[in-house]
Short mmCIF file of N, CA and C in Angstrom, two decimals:
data_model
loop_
_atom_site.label_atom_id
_atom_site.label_comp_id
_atom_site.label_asym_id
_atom_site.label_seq_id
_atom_site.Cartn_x
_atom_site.Cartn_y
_atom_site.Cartn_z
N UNK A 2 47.44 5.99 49.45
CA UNK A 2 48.06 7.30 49.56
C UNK A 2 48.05 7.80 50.99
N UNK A 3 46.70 7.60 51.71
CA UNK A 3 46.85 8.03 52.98
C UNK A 3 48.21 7.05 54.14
N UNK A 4 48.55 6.06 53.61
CA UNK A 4 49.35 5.28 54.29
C UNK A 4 50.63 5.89 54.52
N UNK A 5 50.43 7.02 53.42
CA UNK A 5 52.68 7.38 53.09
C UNK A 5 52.33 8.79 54.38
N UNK A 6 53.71 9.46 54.89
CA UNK A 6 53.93 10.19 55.37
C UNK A 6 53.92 11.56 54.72
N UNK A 7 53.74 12.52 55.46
CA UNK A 7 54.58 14.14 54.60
C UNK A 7 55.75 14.36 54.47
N UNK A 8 56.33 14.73 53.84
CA UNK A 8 57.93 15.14 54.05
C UNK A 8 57.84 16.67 54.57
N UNK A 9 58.58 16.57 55.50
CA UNK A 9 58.92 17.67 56.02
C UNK A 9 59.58 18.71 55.47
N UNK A 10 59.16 20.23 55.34
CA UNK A 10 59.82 21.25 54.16
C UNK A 10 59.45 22.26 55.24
N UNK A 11 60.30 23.33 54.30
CA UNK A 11 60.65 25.11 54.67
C UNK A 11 60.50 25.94 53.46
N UNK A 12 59.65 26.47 53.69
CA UNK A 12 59.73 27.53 52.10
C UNK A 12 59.74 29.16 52.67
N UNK A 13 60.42 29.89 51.83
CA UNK A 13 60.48 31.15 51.87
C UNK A 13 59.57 32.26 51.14
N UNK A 14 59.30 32.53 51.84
CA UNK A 14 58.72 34.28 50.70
C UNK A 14 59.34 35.49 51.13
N UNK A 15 60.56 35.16 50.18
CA UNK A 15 61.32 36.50 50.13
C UNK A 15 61.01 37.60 49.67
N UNK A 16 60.85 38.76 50.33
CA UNK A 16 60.63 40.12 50.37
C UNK A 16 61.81 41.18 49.88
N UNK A 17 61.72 41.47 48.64
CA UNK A 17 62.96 42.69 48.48
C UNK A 17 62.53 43.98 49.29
N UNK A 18 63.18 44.94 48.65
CA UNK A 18 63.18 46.46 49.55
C UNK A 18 62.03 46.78 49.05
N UNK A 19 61.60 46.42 47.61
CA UNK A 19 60.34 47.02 47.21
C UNK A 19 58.78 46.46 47.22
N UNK A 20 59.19 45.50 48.23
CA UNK A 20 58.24 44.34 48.75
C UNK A 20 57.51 43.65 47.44
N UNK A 21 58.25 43.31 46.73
CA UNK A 21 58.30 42.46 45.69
C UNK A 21 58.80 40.87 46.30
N UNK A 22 58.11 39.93 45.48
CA UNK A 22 58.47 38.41 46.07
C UNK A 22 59.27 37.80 45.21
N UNK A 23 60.44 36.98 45.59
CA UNK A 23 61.11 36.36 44.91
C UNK A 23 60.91 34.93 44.46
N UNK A 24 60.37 34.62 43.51
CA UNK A 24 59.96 33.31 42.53
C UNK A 24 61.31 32.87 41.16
N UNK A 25 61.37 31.60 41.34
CA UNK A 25 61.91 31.14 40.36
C UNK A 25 61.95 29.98 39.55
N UNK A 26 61.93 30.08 38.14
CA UNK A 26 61.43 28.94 37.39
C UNK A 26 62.20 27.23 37.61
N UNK A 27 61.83 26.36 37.96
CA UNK A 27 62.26 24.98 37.87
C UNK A 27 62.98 24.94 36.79
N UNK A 28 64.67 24.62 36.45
CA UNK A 28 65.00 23.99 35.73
C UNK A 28 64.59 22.77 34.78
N UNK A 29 63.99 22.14 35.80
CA UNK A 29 63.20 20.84 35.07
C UNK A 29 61.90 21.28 34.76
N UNK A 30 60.97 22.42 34.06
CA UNK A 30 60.18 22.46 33.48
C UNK A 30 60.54 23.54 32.65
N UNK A 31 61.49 24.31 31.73
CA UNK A 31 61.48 25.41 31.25
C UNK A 31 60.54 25.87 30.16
N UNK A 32 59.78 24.59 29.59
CA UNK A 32 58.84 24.79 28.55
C UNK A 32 57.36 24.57 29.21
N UNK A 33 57.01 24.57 30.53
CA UNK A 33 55.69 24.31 31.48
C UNK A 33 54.56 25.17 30.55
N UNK A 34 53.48 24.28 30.53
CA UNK A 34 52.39 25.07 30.11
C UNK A 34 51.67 26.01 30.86
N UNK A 35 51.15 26.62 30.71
CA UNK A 35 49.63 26.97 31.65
C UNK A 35 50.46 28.33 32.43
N UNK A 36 49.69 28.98 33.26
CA UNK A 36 50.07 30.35 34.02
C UNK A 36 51.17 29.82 34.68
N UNK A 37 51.21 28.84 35.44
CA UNK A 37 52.44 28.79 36.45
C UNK A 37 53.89 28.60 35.89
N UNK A 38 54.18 27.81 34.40
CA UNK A 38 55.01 27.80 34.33
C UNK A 38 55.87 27.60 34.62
N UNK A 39 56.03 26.35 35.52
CA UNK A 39 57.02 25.82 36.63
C UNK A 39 57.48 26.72 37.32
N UNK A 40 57.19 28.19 37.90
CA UNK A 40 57.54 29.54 38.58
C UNK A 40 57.37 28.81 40.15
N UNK A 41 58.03 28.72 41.04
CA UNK A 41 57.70 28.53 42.40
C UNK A 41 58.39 29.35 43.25
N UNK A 42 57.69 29.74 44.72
CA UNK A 42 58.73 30.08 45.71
C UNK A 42 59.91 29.26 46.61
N UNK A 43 60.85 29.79 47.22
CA UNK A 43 61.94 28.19 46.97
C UNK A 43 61.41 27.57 48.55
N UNK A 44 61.35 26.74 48.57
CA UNK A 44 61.37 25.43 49.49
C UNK A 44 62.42 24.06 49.32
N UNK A 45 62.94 23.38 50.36
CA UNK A 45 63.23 22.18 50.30
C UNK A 45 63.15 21.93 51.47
N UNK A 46 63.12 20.41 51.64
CA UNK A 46 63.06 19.09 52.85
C UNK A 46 63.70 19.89 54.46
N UNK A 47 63.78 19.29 55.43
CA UNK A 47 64.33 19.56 56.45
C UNK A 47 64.78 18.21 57.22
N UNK A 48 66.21 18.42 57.28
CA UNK A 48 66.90 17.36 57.46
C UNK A 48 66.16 16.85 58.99
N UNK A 49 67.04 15.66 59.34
CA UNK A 49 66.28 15.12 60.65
C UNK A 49 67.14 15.85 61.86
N UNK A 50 66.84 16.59 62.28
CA UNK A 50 67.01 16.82 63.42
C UNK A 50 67.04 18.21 63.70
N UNK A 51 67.16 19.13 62.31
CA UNK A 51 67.02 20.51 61.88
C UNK A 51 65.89 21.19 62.06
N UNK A 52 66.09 22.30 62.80
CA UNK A 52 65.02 23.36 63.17
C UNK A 52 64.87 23.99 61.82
N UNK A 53 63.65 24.43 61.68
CA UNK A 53 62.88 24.80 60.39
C UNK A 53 63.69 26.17 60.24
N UNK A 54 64.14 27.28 60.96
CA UNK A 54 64.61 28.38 60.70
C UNK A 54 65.99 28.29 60.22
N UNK A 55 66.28 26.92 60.86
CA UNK A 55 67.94 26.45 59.95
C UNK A 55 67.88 26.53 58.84
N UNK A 56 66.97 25.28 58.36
CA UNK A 56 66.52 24.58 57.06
C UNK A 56 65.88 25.66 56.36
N UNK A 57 65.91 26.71 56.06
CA UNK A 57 65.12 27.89 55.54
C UNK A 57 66.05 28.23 55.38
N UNK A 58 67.17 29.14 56.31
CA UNK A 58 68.27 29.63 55.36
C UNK A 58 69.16 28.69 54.70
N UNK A 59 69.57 27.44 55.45
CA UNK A 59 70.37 26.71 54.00
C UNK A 59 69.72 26.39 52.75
N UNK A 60 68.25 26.42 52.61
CA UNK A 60 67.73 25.85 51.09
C UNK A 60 67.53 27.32 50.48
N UNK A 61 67.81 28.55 51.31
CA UNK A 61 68.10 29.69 50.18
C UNK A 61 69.49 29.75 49.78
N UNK A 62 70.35 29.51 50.40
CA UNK A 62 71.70 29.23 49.98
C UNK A 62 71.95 28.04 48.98
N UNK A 63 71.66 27.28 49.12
CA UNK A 63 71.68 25.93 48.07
C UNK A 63 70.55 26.16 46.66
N UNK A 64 69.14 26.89 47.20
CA UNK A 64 68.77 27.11 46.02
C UNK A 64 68.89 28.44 45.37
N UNK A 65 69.62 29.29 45.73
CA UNK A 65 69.20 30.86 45.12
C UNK A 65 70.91 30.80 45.18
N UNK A 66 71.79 30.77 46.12
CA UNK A 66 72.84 31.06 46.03
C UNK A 66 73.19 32.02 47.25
N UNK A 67 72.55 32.19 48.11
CA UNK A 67 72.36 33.23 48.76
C UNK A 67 72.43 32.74 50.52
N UNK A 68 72.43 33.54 51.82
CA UNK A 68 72.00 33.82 52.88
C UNK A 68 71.56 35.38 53.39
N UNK A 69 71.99 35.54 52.17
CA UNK A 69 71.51 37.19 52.34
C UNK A 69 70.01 37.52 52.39
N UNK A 70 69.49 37.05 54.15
CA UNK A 70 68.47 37.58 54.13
C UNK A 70 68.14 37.29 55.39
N UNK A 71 66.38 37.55 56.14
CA UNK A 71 66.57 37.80 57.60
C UNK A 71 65.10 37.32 57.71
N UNK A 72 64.85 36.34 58.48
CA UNK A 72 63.38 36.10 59.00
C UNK A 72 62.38 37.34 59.36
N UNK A 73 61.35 37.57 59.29
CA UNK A 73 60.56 38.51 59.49
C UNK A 73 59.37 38.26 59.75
N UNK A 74 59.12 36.89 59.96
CA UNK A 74 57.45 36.51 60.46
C UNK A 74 57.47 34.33 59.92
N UNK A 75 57.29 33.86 60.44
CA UNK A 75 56.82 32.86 60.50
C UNK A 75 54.98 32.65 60.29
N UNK A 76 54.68 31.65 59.34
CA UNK A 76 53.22 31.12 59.76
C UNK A 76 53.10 30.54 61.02
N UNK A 77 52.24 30.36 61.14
CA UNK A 77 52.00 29.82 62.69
C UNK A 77 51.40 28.06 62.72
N UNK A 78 50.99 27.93 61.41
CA UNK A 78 50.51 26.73 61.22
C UNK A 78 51.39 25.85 60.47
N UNK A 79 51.92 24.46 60.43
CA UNK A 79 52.03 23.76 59.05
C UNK A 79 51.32 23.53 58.52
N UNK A 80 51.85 23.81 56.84
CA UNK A 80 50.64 23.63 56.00
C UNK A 80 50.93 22.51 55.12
N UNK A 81 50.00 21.93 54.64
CA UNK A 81 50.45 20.73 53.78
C UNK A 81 50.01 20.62 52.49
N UNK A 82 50.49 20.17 51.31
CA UNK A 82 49.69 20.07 50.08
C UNK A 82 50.37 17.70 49.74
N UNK A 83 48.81 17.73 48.92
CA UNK A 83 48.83 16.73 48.29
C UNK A 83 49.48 16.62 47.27
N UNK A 84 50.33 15.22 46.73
CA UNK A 84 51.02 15.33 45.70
C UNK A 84 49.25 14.82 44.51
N UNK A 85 49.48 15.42 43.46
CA UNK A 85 48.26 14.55 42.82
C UNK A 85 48.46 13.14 42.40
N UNK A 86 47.82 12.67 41.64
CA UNK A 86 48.07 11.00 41.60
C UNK A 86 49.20 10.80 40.52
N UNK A 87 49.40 11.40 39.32
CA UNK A 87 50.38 11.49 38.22
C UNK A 87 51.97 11.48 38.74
N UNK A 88 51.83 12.11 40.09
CA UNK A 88 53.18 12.20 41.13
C UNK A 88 53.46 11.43 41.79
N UNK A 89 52.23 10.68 42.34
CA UNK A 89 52.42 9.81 43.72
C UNK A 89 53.31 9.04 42.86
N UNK A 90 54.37 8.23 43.85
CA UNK A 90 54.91 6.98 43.62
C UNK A 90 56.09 7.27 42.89
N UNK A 91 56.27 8.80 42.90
CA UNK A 91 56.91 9.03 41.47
C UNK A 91 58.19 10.11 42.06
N UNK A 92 57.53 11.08 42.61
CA UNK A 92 58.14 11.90 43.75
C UNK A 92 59.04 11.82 44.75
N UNK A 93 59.99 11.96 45.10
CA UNK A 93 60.48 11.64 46.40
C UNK A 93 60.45 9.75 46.82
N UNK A 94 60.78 9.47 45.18
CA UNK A 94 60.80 7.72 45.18
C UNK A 94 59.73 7.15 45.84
N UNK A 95 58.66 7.64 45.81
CA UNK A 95 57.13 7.40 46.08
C UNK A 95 57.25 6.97 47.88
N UNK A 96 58.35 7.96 48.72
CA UNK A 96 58.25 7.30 49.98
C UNK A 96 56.73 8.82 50.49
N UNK A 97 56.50 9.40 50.26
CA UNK A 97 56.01 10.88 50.73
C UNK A 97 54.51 11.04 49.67
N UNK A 98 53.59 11.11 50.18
CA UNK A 98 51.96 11.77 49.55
C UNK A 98 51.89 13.09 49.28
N UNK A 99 53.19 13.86 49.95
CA UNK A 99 52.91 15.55 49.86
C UNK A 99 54.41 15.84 50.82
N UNK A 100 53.43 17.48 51.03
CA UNK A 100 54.97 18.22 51.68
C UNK A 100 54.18 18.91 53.07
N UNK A 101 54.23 18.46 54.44
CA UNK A 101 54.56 19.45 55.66
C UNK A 101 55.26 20.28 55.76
N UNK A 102 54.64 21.86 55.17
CA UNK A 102 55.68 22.84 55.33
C UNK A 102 55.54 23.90 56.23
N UNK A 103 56.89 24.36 56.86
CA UNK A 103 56.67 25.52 57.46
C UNK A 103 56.97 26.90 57.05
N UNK A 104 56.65 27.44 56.75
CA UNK A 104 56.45 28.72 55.87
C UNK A 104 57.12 30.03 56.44
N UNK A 105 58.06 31.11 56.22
CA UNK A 105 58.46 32.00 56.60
C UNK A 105 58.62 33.43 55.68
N UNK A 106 58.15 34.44 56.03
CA UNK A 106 58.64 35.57 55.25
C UNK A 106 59.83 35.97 55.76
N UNK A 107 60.75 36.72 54.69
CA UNK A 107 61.70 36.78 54.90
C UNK A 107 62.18 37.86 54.24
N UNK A 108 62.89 39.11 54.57
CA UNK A 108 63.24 39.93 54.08
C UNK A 108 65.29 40.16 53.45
N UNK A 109 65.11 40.48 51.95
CA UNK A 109 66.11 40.32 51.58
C UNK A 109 66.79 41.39 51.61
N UNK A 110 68.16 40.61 52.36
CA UNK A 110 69.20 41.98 52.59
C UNK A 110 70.50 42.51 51.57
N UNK A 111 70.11 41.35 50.71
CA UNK A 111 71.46 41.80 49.52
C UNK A 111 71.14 42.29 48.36
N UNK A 112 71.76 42.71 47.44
CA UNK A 112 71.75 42.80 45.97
C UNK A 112 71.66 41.86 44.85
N UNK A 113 70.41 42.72 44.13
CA UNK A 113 70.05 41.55 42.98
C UNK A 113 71.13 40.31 42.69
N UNK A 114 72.47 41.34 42.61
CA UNK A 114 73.84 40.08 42.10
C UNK A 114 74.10 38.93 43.36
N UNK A 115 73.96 39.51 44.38
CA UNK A 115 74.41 37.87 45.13
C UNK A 115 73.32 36.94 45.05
N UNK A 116 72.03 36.83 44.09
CA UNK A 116 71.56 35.98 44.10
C UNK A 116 71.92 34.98 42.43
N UNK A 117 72.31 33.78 43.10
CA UNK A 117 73.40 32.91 42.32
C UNK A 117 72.66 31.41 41.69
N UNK A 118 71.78 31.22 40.74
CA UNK A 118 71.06 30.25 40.69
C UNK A 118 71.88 29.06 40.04
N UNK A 119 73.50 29.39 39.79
CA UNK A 119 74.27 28.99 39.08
C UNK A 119 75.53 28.54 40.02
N UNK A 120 75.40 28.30 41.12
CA UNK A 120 76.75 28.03 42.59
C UNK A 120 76.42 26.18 42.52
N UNK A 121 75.01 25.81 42.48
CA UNK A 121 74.78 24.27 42.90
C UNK A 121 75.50 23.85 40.88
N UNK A 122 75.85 22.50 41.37
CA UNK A 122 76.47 21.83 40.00
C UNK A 122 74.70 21.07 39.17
N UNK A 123 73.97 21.11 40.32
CA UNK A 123 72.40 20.70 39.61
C UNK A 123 71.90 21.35 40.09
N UNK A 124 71.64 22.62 39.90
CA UNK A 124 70.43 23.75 40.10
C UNK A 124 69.11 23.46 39.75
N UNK A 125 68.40 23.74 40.63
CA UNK A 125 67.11 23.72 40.98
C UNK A 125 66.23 24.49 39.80
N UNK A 126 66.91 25.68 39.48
CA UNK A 126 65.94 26.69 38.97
C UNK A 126 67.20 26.81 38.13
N UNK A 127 66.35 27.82 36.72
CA UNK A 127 67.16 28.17 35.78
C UNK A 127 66.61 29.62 35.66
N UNK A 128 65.90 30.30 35.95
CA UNK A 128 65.30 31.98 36.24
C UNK A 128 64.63 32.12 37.45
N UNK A 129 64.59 34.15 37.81
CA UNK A 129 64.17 34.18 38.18
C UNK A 129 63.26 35.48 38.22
N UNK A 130 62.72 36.06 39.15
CA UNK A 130 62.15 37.18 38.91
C UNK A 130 61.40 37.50 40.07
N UNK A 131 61.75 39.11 40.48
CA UNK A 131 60.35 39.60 41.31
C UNK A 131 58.77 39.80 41.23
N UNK A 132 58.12 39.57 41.78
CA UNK A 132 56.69 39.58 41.15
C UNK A 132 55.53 40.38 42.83
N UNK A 133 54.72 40.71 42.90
CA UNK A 133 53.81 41.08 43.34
C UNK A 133 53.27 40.07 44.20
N UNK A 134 52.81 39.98 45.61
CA UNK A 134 52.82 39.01 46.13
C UNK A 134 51.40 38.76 45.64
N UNK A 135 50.72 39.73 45.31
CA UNK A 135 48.75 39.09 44.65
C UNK A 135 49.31 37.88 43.77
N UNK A 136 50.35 38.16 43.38
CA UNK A 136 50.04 37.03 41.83
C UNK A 136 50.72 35.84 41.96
N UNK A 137 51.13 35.47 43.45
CA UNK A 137 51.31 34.30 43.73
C UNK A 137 50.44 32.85 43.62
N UNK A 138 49.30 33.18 43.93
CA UNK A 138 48.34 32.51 43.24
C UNK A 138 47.91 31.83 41.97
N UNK A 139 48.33 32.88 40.95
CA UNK A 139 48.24 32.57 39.15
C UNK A 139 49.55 32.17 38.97
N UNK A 140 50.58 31.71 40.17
CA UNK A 140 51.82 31.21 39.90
C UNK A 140 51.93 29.67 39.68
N UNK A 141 50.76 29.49 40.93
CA UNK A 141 50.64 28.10 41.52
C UNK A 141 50.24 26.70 40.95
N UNK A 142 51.00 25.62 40.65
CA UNK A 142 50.44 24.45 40.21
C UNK A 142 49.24 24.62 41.25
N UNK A 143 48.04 23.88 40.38
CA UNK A 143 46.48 23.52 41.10
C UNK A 143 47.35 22.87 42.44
N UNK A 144 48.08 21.93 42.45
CA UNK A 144 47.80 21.09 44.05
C UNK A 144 48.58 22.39 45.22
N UNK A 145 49.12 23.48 44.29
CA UNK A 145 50.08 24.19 45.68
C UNK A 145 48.83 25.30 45.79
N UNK A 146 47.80 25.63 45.44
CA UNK A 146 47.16 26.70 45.05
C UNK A 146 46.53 27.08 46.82
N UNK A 147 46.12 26.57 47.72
CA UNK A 147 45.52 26.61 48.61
C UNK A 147 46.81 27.12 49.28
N UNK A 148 48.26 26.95 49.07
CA UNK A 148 49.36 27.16 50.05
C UNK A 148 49.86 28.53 49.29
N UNK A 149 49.41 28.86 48.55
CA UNK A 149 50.11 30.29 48.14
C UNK A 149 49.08 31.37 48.00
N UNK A 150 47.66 30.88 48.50
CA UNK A 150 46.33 31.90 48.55
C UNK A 150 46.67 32.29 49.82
N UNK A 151 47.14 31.28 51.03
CA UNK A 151 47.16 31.30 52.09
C UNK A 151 48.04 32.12 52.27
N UNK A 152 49.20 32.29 52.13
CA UNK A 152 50.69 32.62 52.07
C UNK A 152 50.27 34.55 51.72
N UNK A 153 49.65 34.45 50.40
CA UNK A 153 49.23 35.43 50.40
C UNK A 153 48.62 36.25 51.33
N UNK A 154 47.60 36.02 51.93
CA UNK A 154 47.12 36.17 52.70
C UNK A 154 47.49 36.72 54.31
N UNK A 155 47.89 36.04 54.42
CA UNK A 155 49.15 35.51 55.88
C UNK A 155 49.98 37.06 55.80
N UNK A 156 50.62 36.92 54.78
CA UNK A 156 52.11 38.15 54.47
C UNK A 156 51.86 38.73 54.09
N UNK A 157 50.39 39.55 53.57
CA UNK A 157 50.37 40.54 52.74
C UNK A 157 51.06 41.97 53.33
N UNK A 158 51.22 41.82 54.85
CA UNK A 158 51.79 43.18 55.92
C UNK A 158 53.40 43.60 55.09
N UNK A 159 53.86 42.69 54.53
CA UNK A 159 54.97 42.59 54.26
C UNK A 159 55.38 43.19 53.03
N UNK A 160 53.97 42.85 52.22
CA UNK A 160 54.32 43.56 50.69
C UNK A 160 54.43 45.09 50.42
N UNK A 161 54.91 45.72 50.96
CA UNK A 161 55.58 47.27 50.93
C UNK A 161 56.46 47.24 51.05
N UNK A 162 57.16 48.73 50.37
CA UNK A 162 58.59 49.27 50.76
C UNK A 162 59.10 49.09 51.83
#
């Protein structure tokens, strides 16, 4: 496992007006057990040669439906999570052990309706919902749990009106 690389990612924690966070359920788990419930914040890959602030707004556009929205703080660190072993090999055609991500808050500038989980022909997510940034945590599969305590943490300046 230590032999494979990270894949390189961008995830968002979108901020509405009421500093509520925007989470949405995986299509491919709609029946998930346990608190998280396949609920995640959106992330995907970053192409090769793409600056992370690129790759952040196109994977809200590709996954939410959206660009309606505006950087407002970057982490300062990449953070990484392990895939667990049930994943390895399994994931990302077993080339990747985990995800190098760079993390951004981001404040949303549009209306509930321009967010479109229904624009991609294979959508990512099939719901979604605002939630409280504390409860990002009780969102989290165990292996993301250290990246959304953190996250928490990091952005809490953000969670207000």
């Amino acid at each position: 496992m230590t032999d494979l690389p990270y894949r390189p990612n961008v995830g968002a924690v979108l901020f509405n007006q009421d500093g509520l966070v925007f989470v949405a359920r995986r299509a491919d788990m709609p029946n998930a057990e346990g608190p998280a419930g396949g609920w995640q914040l959106p992330q995907g890959g970053i192409d090769e040669g793409e600056h992370p602030r690129t790759a952040v707004l196109r994977e809200l556009e590709e996954e939410i439906g959206t660009r309606k929205a505006e950087v407002i703080a970057e982490h300062p660190d990449w953070l990484t999570y392990d895939l667990p072993p049930d994943l390895l090999g399994i994931a990302w055609r077993g080339r990747y052990r985990g995800q190098r991500q760079r993390w951004f808050a981001m404040r949303f500038t549009g209306q509930d309706s321009d967010i479109r989980l229904d624009l991609d022909p294979h959508p990512e997510f099939d719901d979604w919902r605002w939630v409280k940034l504390s409860a990002l945590p009780s969102l989290a599969v165990p292996f993301k749990l250290t990246i959304y305590q953190v996250l928490t943490q990091s952005f809490a300046r953000y969670a207000s009106p």
